[in-house]
C-alpha positions as YAML, in Angstrom:
chain: A
units: angstrom
residues:
- id: 1
  name: ARG
  ca: [108.77, -28.93, 125.00]
- id: 2
  name: GLY
  ca: [111.26, -31.48, 126.27]
- id: 3
  name: VAL
  ca: [108.42, -33.78, 127.32]
- id: 4
  name: SER
  ca: [109.43, -36.69, 125.07]
- id: 5
  name: ALA
  ca: [112.66, -37.27, 127.00]
- id: 6
  name: PRO
  ca: [111.03, -37.95, 130.38]
- id: 7
  name: LEU
  ca: [108.15, -39.82, 128.74]
- id: 8
  name: ILE
  ca: [110.52, -42.22, 127.02]
- id: 9
  name: GLY
  ca: [112.80, -42.47, 130.02]
- id: 10
  name: VAL
  ca: [110.14, -42.82, 132.69]
- id: 11
  name: THR
  ca: [109.51, -46.55, 132.18]
- id: 12
  name: PRO
  ca: [113.14, -47.68, 132.53]
- id: 13
  name: MET
  ca: [113.59, -45.11, 135.31]
- id: 14
  name: TRP
  ca: [110.69, -46.51, 137.38]
- id: 15
  name: ALA
  ca: [111.79, -50.09, 136.67]
- id: 16
  name: LEU
  ca: [115.38, -49.35, 137.66]
- id: 17
  name: SER
  ca: [114.27, -47.41, 140.74]
- id: 18
  name: PHE
  ca: [112.11, -50.21, 142.15]
- id: 19
  name: TRP
  ca: [114.60, -52.92, 141.18]
- id: 20
  name: SER
  ca: [117.51, -51.11, 142.85]
- id: 21
  name: TYR
  ca: [115.34, -50.41, 145.92]
- id: 22
  name: ASP
  ca: [114.75, -54.14, 146.24]
- id: 23
  name: LEU
  ca: [118.47, -54.72, 145.73]
- id: 24
  name: GLY
  ca: [119.22, -52.16, 148.44]
- id: 25
  name: GLN
  ca: [117.03, -54.12, 150.85]
- id: 26
  name: ARG
  ca: [118.88, -57.31, 149.97]
- id: 27
  name: ILE
  ca: [122.16, -55.55, 150.72]
- id: 28
  name: VAL
  ca: [120.80, -54.59, 154.15]
- id: 29
  name: PHE
  ca: [119.88, -58.20, 154.94]
- id: 30
  name: ALA
  ca: [123.21, -59.49, 153.61]
- id: 31
  name: ALA
  ca: [125.06, -57.01, 155.83]
- id: 32
  name: THR
  ca: [123.09, -58.02, 158.94]
- id: 33
  name: PRO
  ca: [122.95, -61.84, 158.91]
- id: 34
  name: ASN
  ca: [122.40, -62.10, 162.67]
- id: 35
  name: ARG
  ca: [119.52, -59.65, 162.85]
- id: 36
  name: LYS
  ca: [116.75, -60.56, 165.31]
- id: 37
  name: SER
  ca: [113.87, -59.24, 163.23]
- id: 38
  name: LYS
  ca: [113.03, -59.55, 159.54]
- id: 39
  name: ASP
  ca: [111.35, -56.14, 159.69]
- id: 40
  name: MET
  ca: [113.56, -53.35, 158.43]
- id: 41
  name: SER
  ca: [113.92, -50.09, 160.32]
- id: 42
  name: MET
  ca: [113.18, -46.73, 158.73]
- id: 43
  name: LEU
  ca: [116.92, -46.03, 158.67]
- id: 44
  name: GLU
  ca: [117.45, -49.23, 156.68]
- id: 45
  name: PHE
  ca: [114.65, -48.27, 154.30]
- id: 46
  name: ALA
  ca: [116.39, -44.90, 153.91]
- id: 47
  name: PHE
  ca: [119.62, -46.67, 152.94]
- id: 48
  name: ALA
  ca: [117.80, -48.83, 150.37]
- id: 49
  name: GLY
  ca: [116.04, -45.77, 148.99]
- id: 50
  name: GLY
  ca: [119.24, -43.75, 148.79]
- id: 51
  name: PHE
  ca: [120.93, -46.65, 147.03]
- id: 52
  name: SER
  ca: [118.07, -46.68, 144.52]
- id: 53
  name: GLY
  ca: [118.51, -42.96, 143.89]
- id: 54
  name: TRP
  ca: [122.22, -43.45, 143.25]
- id: 55
  name: VAL
  ca: [121.63, -46.24, 140.73]
- id: 56
  name: THR
  ca: [118.87, -44.44, 138.80]
- id: 57
  name: THR
  ca: [121.13, -41.48, 138.00]
- id: 58
  name: ILE
  ca: [122.40, -43.71, 135.18]
- id: 59
  name: VAL
  ca: [119.10, -43.01, 133.43]
- id: 60
  name: THR
  ca: [117.94, -39.71, 134.92]
- id: 61
  name: THR
  ca: [121.06, -37.62, 134.28]
- id: 62
  name: PRO
  ca: [121.25, -37.87, 130.46]
- id: 63
  name: MET
  ca: [117.45, -37.90, 130.19]
- id: 64
  name: GLU
  ca: [117.12, -34.64, 132.09]
- id: 65
  name: ARG
  ca: [120.15, -33.09, 130.41]
- id: 66
  name: VAL
  ca: [118.37, -33.48, 127.07]
- id: 67
  name: LYS
  ca: [115.08, -32.24, 128.53]
- id: 68
  name: VAL
  ca: [116.67, -29.09, 129.96]
- id: 69
  name: ILE
  ca: [118.46, -28.32, 126.69]
- id: 70
  name: LEU
  ca: [115.23, -28.61, 124.71]
- id: 71
  name: GLN
  ca: [113.33, -26.45, 127.19]
- id: 72
  name: THR
  ca: [115.93, -23.67, 127.31]
- id: 73
  name: GLN
  ca: [117.42, -23.59, 123.81]
- id: 74
  name: ASP
  ca: [115.26, -20.65, 122.71]
- id: 75
  name: GLN
  ca: [116.83, -18.55, 125.48]
- id: 76
  name: VAL
  ca: [120.31, -18.95, 124.01]
- id: 77
  name: LYS
  ca: [120.98, -16.48, 121.22]
- id: 78
  name: GLY
  ca: [122.68, -18.08, 118.26]
- id: 79
  name: GLY
  ca: [122.68, -21.45, 119.97]
- id: 80
  name: VAL
  ca: [122.07, -24.81, 118.35]
- id: 81
  name: LYS
  ca: [118.39, -25.52, 117.78]
- id: 82
  name: TYR
  ca: [117.50, -29.17, 118.19]
- id: 83
  name: LYS
  ca: [114.37, -30.64, 116.66]
- id: 84
  name: GLY
  ca: [113.68, -33.27, 119.29]
- id: 85
  name: MET
  ca: [115.04, -35.64, 121.89]
- id: 86
  name: MET
  ca: [117.11, -37.84, 119.58]
- id: 87
  name: ASP
  ca: [118.52, -34.86, 117.70]
- id: 88
  name: ALA
  ca: [119.50, -33.19, 120.98]
- id: 89
  name: GLY
  ca: [120.99, -36.36, 122.42]
- id: 90
  name: VAL
  ca: [123.13, -36.99, 119.35]
- id: 91
  name: GLY
  ca: [124.14, -33.33, 119.19]
- id: 92
  name: VAL
  ca: [125.21, -33.19, 122.82]
- id: 93
  name: PHE
  ca: [127.16, -36.43, 122.43]
- id: 94
  name: LYS
  ca: [128.98, -35.14, 119.33]
- id: 95
  name: GLU
  ca: [129.85, -31.91, 121.11]
- id: 96
  name: GLY
  ca: [130.91, -33.23, 124.49]
- id: 97
  name: GLY
  ca: [130.86, -37.02, 124.39]
- id: 98
  name: ILE
  ca: [129.51, -39.04, 127.30]
- id: 99
  name: GLY
  ca: [130.58, -36.26, 129.65]
- id: 100
  name: GLY
  ca: [128.27, -33.86, 127.83]
- id: 101
  name: LEU
  ca: [125.29, -36.12, 128.38]
- id: 102
  name: TYR
  ca: [126.21, -36.66, 132.02]
- id: 103
  name: ARG
  ca: [126.83, -33.03, 132.92]
- id: 104
  name: GLY
  ca: [125.12, -32.38, 136.24]
- id: 105
  name: THR
  ca: [125.61, -35.89, 137.59]
- id: 106
  name: ILE
  ca: [126.73, -34.69, 141.03]
- id: 107
  name: ALA
  ca: [123.75, -32.36, 141.26]
- id: 108
  name: THR
  ca: [121.44, -35.18, 140.18]
- id: 109
  name: MET
  ca: [122.87, -37.40, 142.91]
- id: 110
  name: ALA
  ca: [122.48, -34.57, 145.44]
- id: 111
  name: ARG
  ca: [118.81, -34.53, 144.51]
- id: 112
  name: ASP
  ca: [118.07, -38.22, 144.01]
- id: 113
  name: ILE
  ca: [119.96, -39.92, 146.85]
- id: 114
  name: PRO
  ca: [118.34, -38.03, 149.76]
- id: 115
  name: GLY
  ca: [115.15, -37.57, 147.74]
- id: 116
  name: SER
  ca: [114.78, -41.30, 147.11]
- id: 117
  name: ALA
  ca: [115.58, -42.04, 150.74]
- id: 118
  name: ALA
  ca: [112.71, -39.76, 151.82]
- id: 119
  name: TYR
  ca: [110.54, -41.17, 149.02]
- id: 120
  name: PHE
  ca: [110.69, -44.79, 150.10]
- id: 121
  name: VAL
  ca: [110.75, -44.07, 153.84]
- id: 122
  name: ALA
  ca: [107.52, -42.09, 153.47]
- id: 123
  name: TYR
  ca: [105.90, -44.88, 151.48]
- id: 124
  name: GLU
  ca: [106.91, -47.59, 153.96]
- id: 125
  name: TYR
  ca: [105.74, -45.44, 156.89]
- id: 126
  name: PHE
  ca: [102.29, -44.73, 155.46]
- id: 127
  name: TYR
  ca: [102.00, -48.27, 154.10]
- id: 128
  name: ARG
  ca: [102.44, -49.68, 157.60]
- id: 129
  name: LEU
  ca: [100.26, -47.01, 159.14]
- id: 130
  name: LEU
  ca: [97.32, -47.76, 156.83]
- id: 131
  name: LYS
  ca: [97.69, -51.52, 156.39]
- id: 132
  name: LYS
  ca: [95.45, -53.57, 158.66]
- id: 133
  name: ASP
  ca: [96.85, -56.73, 160.22]
- id: 134
  name: GLY
  ca: [96.27, -59.82, 158.11]
- id: 135
  name: GLN
  ca: [94.73, -57.88, 155.23]
- id: 136
  name: SER
  ca: [95.99, -56.57, 151.92]
- id: 137
  name: ILE
  ca: [96.37, -52.83, 151.68]
- id: 138
  name: SER
  ca: [93.46, -51.10, 149.93]
- id: 139
  name: VAL
  ca: [93.73, -49.25, 146.63]
- id: 140
  name: GLY
  ca: [92.98, -45.97, 148.40]
- id: 141
  name: ALA
  ca: [95.71, -46.56, 150.98]
- id: 142
  name: THR
  ca: [98.19, -47.45, 148.22]
- id: 143
  name: LEU
  ca: [97.34, -44.25, 146.39]
- id: 144
  name: PHE
  ca: [97.71, -42.16, 149.53]
- id: 145
  name: ALA
  ca: [101.01, -43.76, 150.58]
- id: 146
  name: GLY
  ca: [102.39, -43.37, 147.05]
- id: 147
  name: GLY
  ca: [101.25, -39.77, 146.83]
- id: 148
  name: MET
  ca: [102.80, -38.85, 150.17]
- id: 149
  name: SER
  ca: [106.07, -40.44, 149.11]
- id: 150
  name: GLY
  ca: [106.24, -38.03, 146.19]
- id: 151
  name: VAL
  ca: [105.46, -35.06, 148.43]
- id: 152
  name: ALA
  ca: [108.18, -36.14, 150.88]
- id: 153
  name: MET
  ca: [110.75, -36.44, 148.11]
- id: 154
  name: TRP
  ca: [110.09, -33.09, 146.44]
- id: 155
  name: SER
  ca: [109.90, -31.28, 149.75]
- id: 156
  name: ILE
  ca: [113.67, -31.73, 150.05]
- id: 157
  name: ALA
  ca: [114.67, -32.28, 146.41]
- id: 158
  name: ILE
  ca: [113.74, -28.90, 144.91]
- id: 159
  name: PRO
  ca: [116.96, -26.96, 145.77]
- id: 160
  name: PRO
  ca: [119.35, -29.54, 144.23]
- id: 161
  name: ASP
  ca: [116.93, -29.96, 141.31]
- id: 162
  name: VAL
  ca: [117.02, -26.23, 140.60]
- id: 163
  name: ILE
  ca: [120.83, -26.25, 140.79]
- id: 164
  name: LYS
  ca: [120.97, -29.31, 138.52]
- id: 165
  name: SER
  ca: [118.81, -27.66, 135.88]
- id: 166
  name: ARG
  ca: [120.87, -24.46, 136.03]
- id: 167
  name: ILE
  ca: [124.13, -26.40, 135.55]
- id: 168
  name: GLN
  ca: [122.73, -28.49, 132.70]
- id: 169
  name: ALA
  ca: [121.32, -25.45, 130.87]
- id: 170
  name: ALA
  ca: [124.38, -23.20, 131.23]
- id: 171
  name: PRO
  ca: [127.21, -23.01, 128.69]
- id: 172
  name: PRO
  ca: [130.32, -25.03, 129.62]
- id: 173
  name: GLY
  ca: [132.49, -23.25, 132.16]
- id: 174
  name: THR
  ca: [129.71, -21.11, 133.64]
- id: 175
  name: TYR
  ca: [129.82, -22.90, 136.97]
- id: 176
  name: ASN
  ca: [132.66, -24.70, 138.68]
- id: 177
  name: GLY
  ca: [130.52, -27.48, 140.13]
- id: 178
  name: PHE
  ca: [127.47, -27.90, 142.34]
- id: 179
  name: PHE
  ca: [128.44, -25.65, 145.23]
- id: 180
  name: ASP
  ca: [129.75, -22.89, 142.97]
- id: 181
  name: CYS
  ca: [126.40, -22.80, 141.20]
- id: 182
  name: ALA
  ca: [124.48, -22.75, 144.49]
- id: 183
  name: ILE
  ca: [126.60, -19.93, 145.92]
- id: 184
  name: LYS
  ca: [126.28, -17.78, 142.79]
- id: 185
  name: MET
  ca: [122.51, -18.30, 142.68]
- id: 186
  name: VAL
  ca: [122.03, -17.29, 146.30]
- id: 187
  name: ARG
  ca: [124.43, -14.35, 145.96]
- id: 188
  name: HIS
  ca: [122.77, -12.89, 142.86]
- id: 189
  name: GLU
  ca: [119.14, -14.02, 143.23]
- id: 190
  name: GLY
  ca: [118.65, -14.68, 146.92]
- id: 191
  name: PRO
  ca: [117.84, -17.93, 148.78]
- id: 192
  name: GLY
  ca: [114.37, -18.05, 147.22]
- id: 193
  name: ALA
  ca: [115.94, -18.90, 143.87]
- id: 194
  name: LEU
  ca: [116.69, -22.38, 145.19]
- id: 195
  name: PHE
  ca: [112.99, -23.04, 145.75]
- id: 196
  name: LYS
  ca: [111.61, -21.98, 142.39]
- id: 197
  name: GLY
  ca: [108.85, -24.35, 141.28]
- id: 198
  name: LEU
  ca: [108.25, -25.86, 144.73]
- id: 199
  name: GLY
  ca: [104.46, -25.34, 144.63]
- id: 200
  name: PRO
  ca: [103.86, -26.90, 141.19]
- id: 201
  name: ALA
  ca: [106.27, -29.74, 142.01]
- id: 202
  name: LEU
  ca: [104.34, -30.66, 145.16]
- id: 203
  name: LEU
  ca: [101.00, -30.45, 143.34]
- id: 204
  name: ARG
  ca: [102.30, -32.74, 140.62]
- id: 205
  name: ALA
  ca: [104.08, -35.09, 143.00]
- id: 206
  name: PHE
  ca: [101.02, -36.51, 144.75]
- id: 207
  name: PRO
  ca: [98.97, -37.77, 141.76]
- id: 208
  name: ALA
  ca: [102.01, -38.80, 139.73]
- id: 209
  name: ASN
  ca: [103.53, -40.94, 142.46]
- id: 210
  name: ALA
  ca: [100.19, -42.26, 143.66]
- id: 211
  name: ALA
  ca: [99.67, -43.61, 140.14]
- id: 212
  name: GLY
  ca: [103.24, -44.95, 140.04]
- id: 213
  name: PHE
  ca: [102.87, -47.02, 143.20]
- id: 214
  name: LEU
  ca: [99.42, -48.22, 142.17]
- id: 215
  name: GLY
  ca: [100.88, -49.39, 138.86]
- id: 216
  name: ARG
  ca: [103.67, -51.17, 140.71]
- id: 217
  name: ALA
  ca: [101.17, -52.90, 143.02]
- id: 218
  name: ALA
  ca: [99.03, -53.94, 140.05]
- id: 219
  name: GLY
  ca: [102.06, -55.24, 138.16]
- id: 220
  name: MET
  ca: [103.25, -57.25, 141.16]
- id: 221
  name: GLU
  ca: [99.78, -58.76, 141.57]
- id: 222
  name: VAL
  ca: [99.69, -59.81, 137.91]
- id: 223
  name: MET
  ca: [103.15, -61.41, 138.15]
- id: 224
  name: HIS
  ca: [102.20, -63.27, 141.33]
- id: 225
  name: GLN
  ca: [99.19, -64.73, 139.55]
- id: 226
  name: MET
  ca: [101.24, -65.71, 136.51]
- id: 227
  name: TRP
  ca: [104.09, -67.31, 138.46]
...
């Protein structure tokens, strides 16, 4: 339940993520015109990755708001029952406007900005570690670097992701922002509540992101051959 939202949103999300990562790198070069080396540092990759995470919240926040509502609506007694993604999206918009769809934006940024920074830094690190001089990186190395990027991201993104989901699922007024939600969760459920789902997330992260980077590499190769 709630799977259609991420499935429909995943293509524009990946496209926007990689495009904004490339844009972040261009910003780095534009800001350092007198640089001595064309190679970016890991700190600069982190900036480009964090910039990508900030931009992609345009897509991820409403997409995940709808997903969370669909996944938790049976837990709300007497609540509105939506039939699917479009029904939920329209319903949330009618009830709360754009703000309703973008509830949890700060929490999403708290997850995606540092998470995307770690994501792309890990990929660039393993890419350079496994790439042999003068040769294209192998499919296996691409898969491994992509998989490790996902593991790196979710290793630090779980707490803000849990908080985001809690804010997006709760009735309006339950929490007074990101930190209020985090404090109440720790106070009533203990620190472990912030790490719920860490194991499954890490298990899912490796194959999902390995496939994502392999698809990106394949797409880039096709475009290079066409143009």
